[in-house]
């Protein structure tokens, strides 16, 4: 990458609710900005003050370790005051509706709310009732935009491009917000996207979402540049959508034999947390082609970029 | 077992050779060597058989591909007192059946690749005909969680079924159809809305009312078939109705086939040959699931086989011992044996003019082979030498004590039959000869 001045990229929207609606130049702008934070995060002095005085609330209705801590670190490194609210201690448990929670939080004058919720569309609903920026940290099976952005950053740093690459997204597509955000982003950036899964884990109409559909891993991985594995939720493992984790691993788990069908320099990704021995074999997850740990590092940088790019648009900025 | 030199080529000469897979029905010979059919149909004797060939003149009898019985319940593992793979195979051989498809309703059920392997190994070691298992569609045949369809098919399961049970939960069935499609696996389903069946023990109607027995309406079958076909349409799965019995179901089947869905169906030999009146005074050997229907339904079923609407005739072989059959009708077990009688009873339909001989063979051999993707069902050169030789015209009376099955609950005891298998050959080896 050539040296250039610091990015002044700002998102021309108040919220980041999904990848849907972002242009290729928005995505490139965010990724370029994130590159700066990758460098910053590798230094001893990681602190910036661009969000100094800002309040960021992490509102997680669903348990999360890496996304929540990643957003927390991102906010703190940019100088914001970060507050974490998780379901266990929230009023939702006491019967408060999502909108009442939104109004309550709004009265505290936050500048940014990062929201994860189990229901698709819940984050957008909340965004309509608050005056600050809202960032979607995952809503149901709908979108998880910062995951798609960190995946894109990881791909771009390793392949120097996204356009023209063949990306195979494998596993539980039906229930995955990661898959949806990635499908939209990769299509926007000009990649060829395939999905590979048993039919029971494919949402209906998926073939009209800009992807090539494969049920067989070997076919689906053939000559792929990137193999993106998805997590299989435990409750889906025993008989309702697939018969057993044993059979799932046999036909759809990523092992060295199946990976051989992809290009020799193919790279393996997984949004975590992994079920080793179910969707991915340890030797692949920890192998030379794996980018899984780098994805986590990129997560913090991308979230810093999103916070900063939105903050540049906030009133009084 | 008949001792003979297995390595000599065998020429079965002077036959009527019927091979529905090639639309062939002509005078000719069949040459077998090394377990494989070399030639079938032509006059081979005239053109010269290989040196050392054993020549058998079958005297104008019929030679056809060995029968493939798509639905037989065998007690192994778990109920060997009713039937073992070995005893079933001898009954099959005596009936011209060279391949048995056994059902997963065993104890334990065939719902695990290791059990499929067990059945295949036991069959290889003890049976004189080919036996392939269907595996359970759901774990423990409980209708809740689907089985390992991929691994089971790889282990040798030829199709997936709940045996004589239906999956009542439509979503479970939908998902199984969806998942099975990825492996191009065939789902064979007994179509019975069990809530409608209730405690019914025979066809609902006047006859049941006169006998004071509770009835099973035809709608119990037709409603489940309708549901299944909607789900096939939704999922694109490959589906086979295990045992249809009535005109209403045939109408549903016809519409599904006309819409181009991957739907096929079987009828049991019992439902093609008998009706509810044959139950007479509470004959429990005629207590079947699904129940015998009215004569109009039986006749409709036979026409459906003739035109190919119903693809397969199966025996529905279900051995039950006297302890569960010698009971009041309502309390007796369901089921009748049929491996040994499927062909002669089927010939009844040929003799009464309802179906042609080639249509009978097609339904009992060629179509099952196609649906289950088995190598038999044909006399094409190069195919395995699984062959039945039968005399279609010899009259005889069935004595159930001479049957080879471990149980003798036949629906045709003392029946006057015309035609029987005289020689059954499996992989080139004669496993049955009637003398």
XYZ file of C-alpha atoms in Angstrom:
752
model
C 0.000 0.000 0.000
C 1.367 3.402 -0.948
C 1.859 6.029 1.697
C -0.775 8.686 1.826
C -2.165 11.215 4.235
C -4.634 10.331 6.981
C -8.094 9.519 5.650
C -10.781 12.129 6.122
C -13.531 9.695 5.125
C -16.905 10.239 6.763
C -20.059 8.145 6.330
C -22.873 10.214 4.877
C -25.436 8.580 7.142
C -26.264 8.693 10.827
C -26.486 4.962 11.489
C -24.755 1.837 10.308
C -27.626 -0.645 10.221
C -26.312 -2.917 7.498
C -24.081 -3.335 4.488
C -27.200 -2.939 2.335
C -27.144 0.614 1.045
C -23.389 1.148 1.306
C -21.652 1.936 -1.969
C -18.357 0.452 -3.059
C -16.677 3.772 -2.271
C -18.236 3.844 1.238
C -16.807 0.381 1.859
C -13.406 1.300 0.431
C -13.406 4.484 2.547
C -14.111 2.512 5.706
C -11.467 -0.083 4.891
C -8.845 2.598 4.135
C -9.624 4.322 7.429
C -9.434 0.991 9.244
C -5.944 0.416 7.828
C -4.759 3.426 9.797
C -6.131 1.933 12.974
C -4.477 -1.411 12.280
C -1.145 0.416 12.410
C -2.183 2.386 15.496
C -3.290 -0.753 17.325
C 0.122 -2.303 16.863
C 1.855 0.552 18.697
C 2.326 0.940 22.415
C 0.433 4.213 22.425
C -2.959 3.185 21.005
C -4.999 6.065 22.310
C -6.676 8.761 20.202
C -8.904 11.549 21.408
C -11.222 11.947 18.437
C -14.221 10.648 20.414
C -13.259 12.419 23.618
C -16.356 13.512 25.469
C -18.574 11.148 23.468
C -20.674 8.459 25.157
C -20.975 5.025 23.580
C -23.444 2.489 24.929
C -23.027 -1.170 24.018
C -26.497 -2.642 24.255
C -26.301 -6.406 23.859
C -29.539 -8.342 24.100
C -27.664 -11.447 23.010
C -24.554 -12.772 24.665
C -21.359 -11.900 22.860
C -17.730 -11.976 23.842
C -15.666 -10.930 20.901
C -17.978 -8.413 19.262
C -18.800 -6.647 22.509
C -15.196 -6.479 23.730
C -14.076 -5.419 20.272
C -16.542 -2.521 20.227
C -15.576 -1.627 23.805
C -11.874 -1.482 22.968
C -12.567 0.443 19.773
C -14.530 3.123 21.616
C -12.004 3.394 24.422
C -9.045 3.689 22.072
C -10.788 6.590 20.365
C -11.331 8.286 23.719
C -15.086 7.739 24.183
C -16.753 6.879 27.470
C -18.050 3.338 26.950
C -20.838 1.722 28.912
C -21.803 -1.915 28.504
C -25.377 -3.023 29.042
C -26.121 -6.684 28.750
C -29.403 -8.503 28.868
C -28.813 -10.060 32.270
C -28.928 -6.698 34.026
C -31.314 -4.824 31.734
C -34.898 -3.837 32.236
C -35.901 -5.978 29.289
C -35.734 -8.868 31.721
C -38.243 -6.994 33.834
C -40.661 -6.679 30.937
C -39.698 -3.364 29.395
C -40.234 -3.192 25.639
C -37.424 -2.475 23.218
C -38.806 0.979 22.454
C -39.087 1.942 26.112
C -35.486 0.898 26.570
C -34.566 3.061 23.595
C -36.352 6.085 25.042
C -34.749 5.555 28.438
C -31.290 5.358 26.922
C -31.979 8.331 24.689
C -32.705 10.437 27.755
C -29.113 9.806 28.861
C -27.839 11.581 25.735
C -25.498 8.984 24.323
C -23.734 9.750 21.061
C -23.588 6.218 19.823
C -25.424 3.022 20.649
C -24.055 -0.312 19.525
C -26.883 -2.849 19.474
C -27.131 -6.578 19.158
C -30.556 -8.217 19.230
C -31.912 -11.684 18.439
C -34.755 -10.306 16.321
C -34.156 -9.260 12.723
C -35.058 -5.584 12.290
C -34.885 -4.761 16.021
C -31.843 -2.519 15.592
C -33.508 -0.487 12.869
C -36.638 -0.149 14.996
C -34.539 1.173 17.875
C -32.682 3.583 15.573
C -35.971 5.262 14.707
C -36.550 6.227 18.330
C -33.199 7.678 19.372
C -31.378 10.840 18.398
C -27.852 9.401 18.345
C -26.025 7.106 15.937
C -26.907 3.451 16.040
C -24.516 0.716 14.965
C -25.830 -2.744 14.257
C -23.719 -5.353 16.025
C -25.948 -8.129 14.698
C -29.743 -8.387 14.387
C -31.252 -11.849 14.170
C -30.522 -13.517 10.863
C -30.466 -10.161 9.065
C -27.151 -8.270 9.135
C -23.842 -7.999 10.958
C -22.153 -5.210 9.023
C -18.960 -4.801 11.043
C -18.245 -8.527 10.667
C -18.512 -8.241 6.889
C -16.261 -5.176 6.940
C -13.593 -6.883 9.052
C -13.775 -9.915 6.762
C -13.337 -7.621 3.755
C -10.364 -5.888 5.383
C -8.764 -9.245 6.165
C -9.264 -10.418 2.586
C -7.957 -7.191 1.086
C -4.810 -7.192 3.223
C -4.002 -10.781 2.190
C -5.080 -10.763 -1.446
C -4.607 -7.031 -2.180
C -8.058 -6.951 -3.739
C -11.596 -8.184 -3.366
C -12.841 -7.734 -6.905
C -12.669 -10.880 -8.987
C -12.019 -13.250 -6.074
C -14.140 -16.358 -5.638
C -15.442 -16.583 -2.091
C -17.217 -19.712 -0.820
C -19.384 -19.133 2.255
C -20.100 -22.500 3.852
C -22.469 -23.721 6.519
C -25.628 -22.489 8.162
C -26.536 -19.787 5.639
C -30.200 -19.838 6.656
C -29.629 -18.519 10.160
C -26.535 -16.414 9.521
C -26.455 -12.627 9.575
C -22.734 -12.895 8.819
C -23.566 -14.654 5.549
C -26.106 -12.039 4.498
C -23.822 -9.069 5.198
C -20.915 -10.775 3.467
C -22.989 -11.702 0.422
C -24.042 -8.075 -0.013
C -20.578 -6.639 0.612
C -18.712 -9.073 -1.592
C -21.181 -8.577 -4.424
C -20.856 -4.808 -4.083
C -17.089 -5.123 -4.294
C -17.209 -7.368 -7.361
C -16.324 -10.740 -5.884
C -17.929 -13.990 -7.053
C -19.873 -15.421 -4.138
C -20.844 -19.045 -3.615
C -22.799 -20.534 -0.769
C -22.282 -24.168 0.192
C -24.658 -25.944 2.572
C -27.164 -28.761 2.920
C -30.550 -27.674 1.561
C -32.009 -27.523 5.051
C -29.546 -24.755 5.926
C -30.203 -22.677 2.807
C -32.870 -19.970 2.962
C -35.452 -20.122 0.188
C -34.736 -17.787 -2.717
C -31.018 -17.596 -1.883
C -30.173 -18.169 -5.568
C -31.672 -14.763 -6.318
C -29.369 -13.000 -3.840
C -26.394 -12.924 -6.169
C -24.797 -16.210 -5.229
C -24.020 -19.532 -6.827
C -25.592 -22.310 -4.733
C -23.779 -25.568 -4.008
C -24.811 -28.501 -1.847
C -21.565 -30.374 -2.280
C -18.453 -29.023 -0.567
C -16.037 -30.271 -3.196
C -17.950 -28.554 -5.990
C -18.495 -25.457 -3.925
C -14.839 -25.083 -2.949
C -13.438 -25.803 -6.402
C -10.903 -23.081 -7.257
C -12.119 -20.773 -4.496
C -9.763 -18.021 -3.263
C -11.453 -17.656 0.102
C -13.287 -20.281 2.163
C -15.481 -18.688 4.775
C -16.869 -21.129 7.335
C -19.919 -20.343 9.461
C -20.718 -21.502 12.931
C -23.347 -24.230 13.324
C -25.542 -23.499 16.336
C -25.654 -26.415 18.760
C -29.432 -26.549 18.807
C -29.439 -27.282 15.066
C -27.042 -30.214 15.313
C -29.330 -33.007 16.450
C -31.901 -34.009 13.931
C -34.084 -31.015 13.197
C -32.141 -29.552 10.250
C -29.193 -31.913 10.034
C -29.060 -35.429 11.468
C -25.926 -35.203 13.588
C -22.669 -33.311 13.982
C -20.932 -36.494 12.807
C -22.718 -36.470 9.473
C -22.393 -32.701 9.173
C -18.649 -32.836 9.629
C -18.359 -35.721 7.198
C -20.059 -33.888 4.354
C -19.734 -30.172 5.162
C -16.969 -29.830 7.722
C -13.788 -28.226 6.404
C -10.901 -30.677 6.554
C -7.639 -30.772 4.583
C -9.128 -33.138 1.969
C -11.980 -30.785 1.101
C -9.758 -27.708 1.309
C -7.571 -29.211 -1.419
C -10.381 -28.524 -3.892
C -9.922 -24.786 -3.354
C -6.964 -22.952 -4.895
C -3.571 -23.851 -3.460
C -3.265 -20.369 -1.962
C -6.857 -20.270 -0.702
C -7.387 -18.700 2.690
C -9.723 -19.893 5.418
C -11.891 -17.654 7.571
C -14.367 -18.145 10.399
C -16.258 -15.454 12.319
C -15.973 -17.416 15.565
C -16.626 -18.899 17.954
C -15.654 -22.143 16.256
C -17.040 -25.648 16.835
C -13.863 -27.578 16.200
C -14.663 -30.970 14.693
C -18.121 -29.864 13.569
C -17.743 -27.229 10.872
C -13.954 -27.058 10.840
C -11.115 -29.376 11.710
C -8.469 -28.038 14.076
C -5.637 -28.683 11.655
C -7.307 -26.313 9.189
C -8.408 -23.745 11.768
C -4.855 -23.500 13.109
C -3.124 -24.176 9.778
C -1.027 -22.001 7.517
C -4.012 -21.013 5.359
C -6.082 -19.794 8.306
C -6.813 -16.086 8.784
C -9.016 -16.646 11.796
C -6.813 -14.866 14.328
C -6.144 -11.979 11.967
C -9.912 -11.508 11.643
C -10.131 -10.756 15.352
C -7.367 -8.145 15.093
C -9.088 -6.514 12.122
C -12.305 -6.425 14.114
C -11.053 -3.746 16.489
C -9.643 -1.618 13.662
C -12.816 -1.827 11.582
C -15.009 -0.905 14.532
C -12.772 2.088 15.287
C -13.178 3.129 11.646
C -16.964 2.806 11.821
C -17.185 4.773 15.073
C -14.917 7.488 13.744
C -16.576 7.698 10.319
C -19.979 8.110 11.959
C -18.718 10.511 14.618
C -17.370 12.846 11.956
C -20.995 13.344 10.962
C -22.408 13.832 14.432
C -23.761 17.279 15.373
C -21.240 19.591 17.073
C -18.418 17.622 15.621
C -28.890 -75.814 -1.715
C -28.660 -77.566 -5.045
C -25.189 -78.900 -5.732
C -23.909 -78.188 -9.205
C -20.808 -76.974 -10.901
C -21.183 -73.222 -10.436
C -18.486 -72.393 -12.915
C -20.094 -73.964 -15.975
C -22.043 -71.619 -18.200
C -25.781 -72.347 -18.077
C -28.107 -72.126 -21.042
C -31.805 -71.994 -20.247
C -33.323 -72.937 -23.539
C -36.790 -72.972 -25.100
C -38.315 -70.209 -22.997
C -40.655 -67.286 -23.289
C -38.218 -64.512 -22.379
C -39.799 -61.439 -20.826
C -37.641 -58.382 -20.117
C -39.694 -55.232 -19.533
C -36.503 -53.142 -19.384
C -36.094 -53.788 -23.115
C -39.789 -54.263 -24.015
C -38.897 -57.821 -24.842
C -41.357 -60.741 -24.848
C -40.277 -63.469 -27.246
C -39.318 -67.101 -27.640
C -35.655 -67.654 -26.982
C -32.886 -68.717 -24.642
C -30.904 -67.187 -21.797
C -27.182 -67.766 -21.365
C -25.545 -67.235 -17.996
C -21.834 -67.398 -17.155
C -19.749 -66.164 -14.226
C -22.848 -64.875 -12.454
C -23.727 -62.584 -15.343
C -26.298 -62.712 -18.128
C -24.415 -63.111 -21.401
C -27.351 -63.160 -23.743
C -31.135 -63.229 -23.396
C -33.844 -63.479 -25.968
C -32.279 -64.920 -29.080
C -32.144 -68.528 -30.075
C -28.692 -69.106 -28.639
C -28.721 -72.896 -28.824
C -28.886 -72.718 -32.610
C -26.054 -70.215 -32.911
C -23.935 -72.203 -30.501
C -23.298 -71.880 -26.780
C -19.725 -71.931 -25.386
C -18.105 -75.310 -24.928
C -19.014 -77.083 -21.688
C -22.293 -75.205 -21.278
C -24.960 -76.956 -19.252
C -28.143 -76.837 -21.280
C -31.544 -76.948 -19.593
C -34.698 -77.075 -21.670
C -37.331 -75.174 -19.687
C -40.125 -76.413 -21.913
C -41.680 -73.111 -22.855
C -41.776 -71.691 -19.351
C -41.285 -67.989 -18.720
C -37.864 -66.538 -17.899
C -37.914 -63.073 -16.391
C -35.627 -60.884 -14.290
C -35.779 -62.036 -10.666
C -38.434 -60.297 -8.600
C -37.446 -57.432 -6.318
C -39.746 -57.180 -3.329
C -39.677 -53.566 -2.222
C -41.387 -54.088 1.108
C -40.773 -56.972 3.462
C -40.667 -56.895 7.245
C -38.056 -59.252 8.644
C -37.492 -59.825 12.340
C -33.723 -59.620 12.295
C -32.361 -58.101 14.422
C -34.620 -58.367 17.468
C -37.522 -60.634 16.481
C -35.821 -63.684 15.026
C -38.695 -65.873 16.280
C -40.818 -64.294 13.538
C -38.321 -64.355 10.687
C -34.609 -64.240 10.081
C -32.799 -62.962 7.035
C -32.062 -66.607 6.219
C -35.646 -67.905 6.489
C -36.998 -64.904 4.594
C -34.468 -65.527 1.850
C -35.594 -69.134 1.417
C -39.221 -68.036 1.243
C -38.201 -65.438 -1.321
C -36.282 -67.931 -3.424
C -39.301 -70.246 -3.486
C -41.365 -67.337 -4.763
C -38.984 -66.222 -7.490
C -37.858 -63.201 -5.489
C -34.119 -62.583 -5.918
C -33.896 -59.318 -3.967
C -35.642 -58.445 -0.729
C -35.829 -54.883 0.516
C -36.184 -55.209 4.270
C -37.818 -52.587 6.442
C -36.164 -50.770 9.350
C -38.809 -51.719 11.926
C -36.466 -54.033 13.774
C -35.142 -53.977 17.319
C -32.980 -51.952 17.339
C -34.362 -50.121 14.323
C -32.111 -49.764 11.294
C -31.357 -46.098 11.937
C -27.583 -46.189 12.263
C -24.871 -47.007 9.696
C -23.566 -49.791 11.953
C -26.966 -51.529 11.879
C -27.122 -51.260 8.088
C -23.711 -52.868 8.010
C -24.870 -55.603 10.397
C -27.876 -56.472 8.227
C -25.783 -56.512 5.057
C -23.170 -58.780 6.621
C -25.754 -61.156 8.084
C -27.523 -61.287 4.733
C -24.272 -61.930 2.892
C -23.414 -64.809 5.235
C -26.847 -66.424 5.697
C -29.258 -65.454 2.937
C -29.614 -67.097 -0.459
C -31.027 -63.983 -2.151
C -29.885 -60.363 -2.139
C -31.157 -58.353 0.808
C -30.895 -54.573 0.991
C -32.246 -52.607 3.930
C -34.230 -49.435 3.864
C -33.127 -47.264 6.765
C -35.331 -45.384 9.177
C -36.138 -41.835 8.148
C -36.182 -40.639 11.755
C -34.121 -41.749 14.735
C -35.746 -44.628 16.583
C -38.684 -44.355 14.128
C -40.006 -41.711 16.490
C -40.912 -39.169 13.837
C -38.924 -36.366 15.475
C -35.320 -36.161 14.315
C -34.069 -37.207 10.901
C -31.451 -39.939 10.615
C -27.994 -39.679 9.074
C -29.311 -40.002 5.535
C -25.908 -39.400 3.934
C -23.944 -41.881 6.018
C -26.760 -44.458 5.930
C -26.981 -44.291 2.153
C -23.207 -44.608 1.923
C -23.434 -47.675 4.200
C -25.916 -49.312 1.815
C -29.437 -48.179 2.734
C -31.421 -48.121 -0.524
C -34.202 -45.824 0.697
C -35.589 -44.187 3.833
C -38.880 -45.046 5.471
C -40.770 -45.273 8.729
C -41.999 -48.750 7.785
C -45.676 -49.069 8.634
C -45.709 -45.711 10.426
C -46.259 -42.220 9.097
C -44.354 -39.089 10.089
C -47.213 -37.083 11.519
C -45.235 -33.845 11.944
C -45.318 -32.108 8.558
C -42.278 -29.958 9.343
C -40.168 -32.981 10.239
C -41.223 -34.596 6.973
C -40.560 -31.416 5.011
C -37.035 -31.122 6.388
C -36.298 -34.786 5.750
C -37.444 -34.435 2.120
C -35.307 -31.315 1.751
C -32.228 -32.910 3.268
C -32.666 -36.218 1.424
C -32.661 -34.352 -1.886
C -29.000 -33.421 -1.408
C -28.175 -37.139 -1.457
C -30.779 -38.014 -4.090
C -32.213 -40.373 -1.468
C -35.656 -41.906 -1.998
C -38.184 -41.486 0.804
C -40.779 -44.246 1.030
C -43.731 -43.260 3.165
C -46.663 -45.149 4.611
C -49.533 -42.718 4.122
C -51.838 -42.792 7.100
C -53.264 -39.916 9.091
C -53.090 -41.776 12.360
C -55.610 -39.598 14.171
C -58.189 -40.564 11.569
C -57.273 -44.235 11.847
C -57.770 -44.133 15.585
C -58.553 -47.638 16.745
C -59.734 -48.738 13.296
C -58.933 -52.289 12.270
C -60.526 -52.656 8.831
C -61.938 -50.570 6.018
C -64.675 -48.228 7.245
C -68.061 -48.979 5.760
C -71.001 -51.311 5.806
C -68.982 -54.466 6.198
C -67.064 -53.179 9.218
C -70.324 -51.990 10.744
C -71.943 -55.393 10.296
C -68.947 -57.067 11.938
C -69.003 -54.496 14.724
C -65.400 -53.475 14.039
C -64.128 -49.914 14.016
C -63.245 -48.645 10.579
C -60.349 -46.861 8.926
C -61.646 -44.321 6.397
C -59.946 -44.086 3.010
C -59.447 -40.408 3.799
C -56.820 -41.385 6.387
C -54.670 -42.533 3.483
C -55.627 -39.890 0.956
C -55.141 -36.915 3.280
C -51.604 -38.002 4.169
C -50.805 -38.621 0.518
C -52.105 -35.145 -0.389
C -49.990 -33.591 2.354
C -46.907 -35.454 1.289
C -47.298 -34.413 -2.315
C -47.583 -30.733 -1.348
C -44.335 -31.154 0.577
C -42.674 -32.883 -2.377
C -43.707 -29.906 -4.476
C -42.217 -27.536 -1.892
C -38.929 -29.362 -1.481
C -38.236 -31.160 -4.759
C -37.594 -34.433 -2.911
C -37.921 -37.949 -4.350
C -40.963 -39.689 -2.880
C -42.596 -43.084 -3.034
C -45.986 -43.877 -1.479
C -45.435 -47.207 0.274
C -48.852 -48.808 -0.133
C -51.871 -47.262 -1.821
C -55.225 -48.968 -1.633
C -58.040 -46.876 -3.065
C -59.341 -44.935 -6.053
C -59.137 -41.577 -4.242
C -55.423 -42.036 -3.652
C -54.926 -43.012 -7.284
C -56.550 -39.743 -8.353
C -54.135 -37.828 -6.131
C -51.188 -39.822 -7.455
C -52.202 -39.217 -11.056
C -52.388 -35.450 -10.573
C -48.976 -35.419 -8.903
C -47.410 -37.365 -11.758
C -49.081 -35.093 -14.299
C -47.497 -32.115 -12.559
C -44.102 -33.729 -13.125
C -43.328 -34.346 -9.452
C -40.873 -37.074 -8.498
C -43.640 -39.212 -7.032
C -44.094 -42.964 -7.446
C -46.151 -45.576 -5.617
C -46.528 -49.209 -4.643
C -49.503 -51.438 -4.059
C -49.331 -54.645 -2.084
C -50.233 -57.948 -3.691
C -52.874 -58.375 -0.993
C -54.710 -55.212 -1.958
C -54.586 -56.224 -5.622
C -56.021 -59.681 -5.017
C -58.355 -59.346 -2.053
C -61.074 -57.065 -0.767
C -62.724 -56.416 2.586
C -65.307 -59.148 2.025
C -62.546 -61.749 2.083
C -62.168 -61.071 5.811
C -65.291 -63.214 6.092
C -65.806 -64.251 9.656
C -62.979 -62.365 11.295
C -60.007 -63.946 9.497
C -57.129 -62.242 11.248
C -54.606 -63.200 8.558
C -56.447 -60.630 6.441
C -56.068 -57.918 9.045
C -53.714 -55.589 7.236
C -52.369 -52.071 7.498
C -53.588 -50.296 5.420
C -56.799 -52.358 5.443
C -58.270 -54.261 2.522
C -60.752 -52.006 0.707
C -63.888 -52.436 -1.378
C -63.919 -54.429 -4.630
C -64.101 -51.242 -6.743
C -60.913 -49.986 -5.139
C -59.173 -53.314 -5.716
C -60.147 -53.287 -9.379
C -59.000 -49.664 -9.753
C -55.654 -50.569 -8.197
C -55.170 -53.413 -10.684
C -55.888 -51.107 -13.637
C -53.460 -48.576 -12.183
C -50.728 -51.212 -12.150
C -51.568 -52.171 -15.738
C -51.193 -48.612 -16.998
C -48.083 -47.986 -14.885
C -49.683 -45.333 -12.677
C -48.862 -47.540 -9.705
C -45.227 -48.404 -10.311
C -44.548 -51.319 -8.014
C -46.213 -54.416 -6.624
C -44.692 -55.525 -3.332
C -45.448 -58.416 -0.984
C -45.785 -56.422 2.251
C -44.420 -59.626 3.795
C -45.045 -59.324 7.535
C -44.561 -62.535 9.525
C -46.619 -62.726 12.734
C -46.795 -65.781 14.945
C -49.948 -67.439 16.271
C -49.637 -65.760 19.661
C -50.432 -62.412 18.093
C -52.744 -63.647 15.346
C -54.959 -66.170 17.149
C -56.824 -63.433 18.960
C -60.109 -61.573 18.491
C -59.857 -59.571 15.260
C -59.548 -56.184 16.962
C -56.743 -57.441 19.195
C -54.791 -59.401 16.613
C -51.632 -58.066 15.013
C -51.678 -56.560 11.540
C -49.881 -58.206 8.638
C -49.598 -61.224 6.356
C -46.654 -62.989 4.779
C -46.230 -62.771 1.026
C -42.721 -63.378 -0.291
C -43.530 -66.854 -1.499
C -46.990 -66.104 -2.880
C -46.447 -62.733 -4.554
C -45.786 -64.225 -7.987
C -48.547 -66.870 -8.090
C -51.122 -64.434 -6.730
C -49.914 -61.838 -9.218
C -50.450 -64.377 -11.990
C -54.102 -64.493 -10.930
C -54.368 -60.917 -12.192
C -52.777 -61.994 -15.459
C -55.106 -64.941 -15.884
C -58.227 -62.877 -15.163
C -57.089 -60.415 -17.812
C -56.567 -57.370 -15.597
C -52.852 -57.015 -16.363
C -50.389 -58.363 -18.892
C -47.562 -60.640 -17.878
C -44.937 -58.086 -18.885
C -46.730 -55.451 -16.789
C -46.594 -57.781 -13.814
C -42.847 -58.312 -14.218
C -42.304 -54.603 -14.720
C -44.083 -53.857 -11.418
C -42.374 -56.670 -9.509
C -38.859 -56.280 -10.853
C -37.945 -53.601 -13.379
C -39.548 -50.598 -11.668
C -38.252 -51.429 -8.165
C -34.743 -51.766 -9.596
C -35.028 -48.385 -11.293
C -36.422 -46.622 -8.226
C -33.848 -48.115 -5.874
C -31.014 -47.856 -8.393
C -30.255 -51.561 -8.128
C -28.501 -53.486 -10.891
C -31.269 -56.115 -11.312
C -34.699 -55.894 -12.905
C -33.377 -56.608 -16.376
C -32.043 -59.407 -18.575
C -29.755 -57.045 -20.476
C -26.424 -58.744 -21.264
C -23.891 -57.850 -18.598
C -26.496 -57.635 -15.832
C -26.233 -59.837 -12.756
C -27.842 -63.232 -13.388
C -30.810 -62.755 -11.044
C -33.499 -64.729 -12.795
C -36.808 -66.422 -12.195
C -38.088 -69.298 -14.292
C -41.788 -69.905 -13.807
C -44.580 -71.966 -15.213
C -47.511 -69.538 -15.492
C -50.114 -72.251 -16.007
C -49.537 -75.003 -13.456
C -52.492 -75.294 -11.053
C -51.888 -75.918 -7.363
C -53.440 -75.389 -3.961
C -51.556 -73.511 -1.289
C -50.960 -75.413 1.921
C -49.548 -73.065 4.498
C -47.654 -75.806 6.266
C -45.391 -76.140 3.226
C -44.395 -72.466 3.273
C -40.769 -71.717 4.017
C -41.337 -68.619 6.095
C -40.945 -68.995 9.855
C -44.517 -67.756 10.264
C -47.419 -68.987 8.207
C -49.866 -66.115 8.474
C -50.747 -66.161 4.785
C -53.872 -64.544 3.447
C -54.028 -67.263 0.785
C -54.243 -70.496 2.755
C -55.963 -73.179 0.686
C -56.211 -70.803 -2.231
C -56.328 -72.283 -5.723
C -53.427 -70.773 -7.580
C -52.228 -71.008 -11.159
C -48.533 -70.711 -11.867
C -45.416 -70.873 -9.731
C -41.665 -70.344 -9.775
C -39.770 -73.459 -10.796
C -36.226 -72.174 -10.628
C -34.722 -69.125 -8.985
C -31.207 -68.008 -9.842
C -29.279 -65.428 -7.825
C -25.982 -64.130 -9.199
C -25.823 -67.149 -11.503
C -26.434 -69.669 -8.751
C -29.611 -71.718 -8.621
C -31.005 -71.174 -5.126
C -34.397 -72.806 -5.631
C -35.755 -75.531 -7.873
C -39.322 -76.886 -7.811
C -39.411 -80.576 -8.418
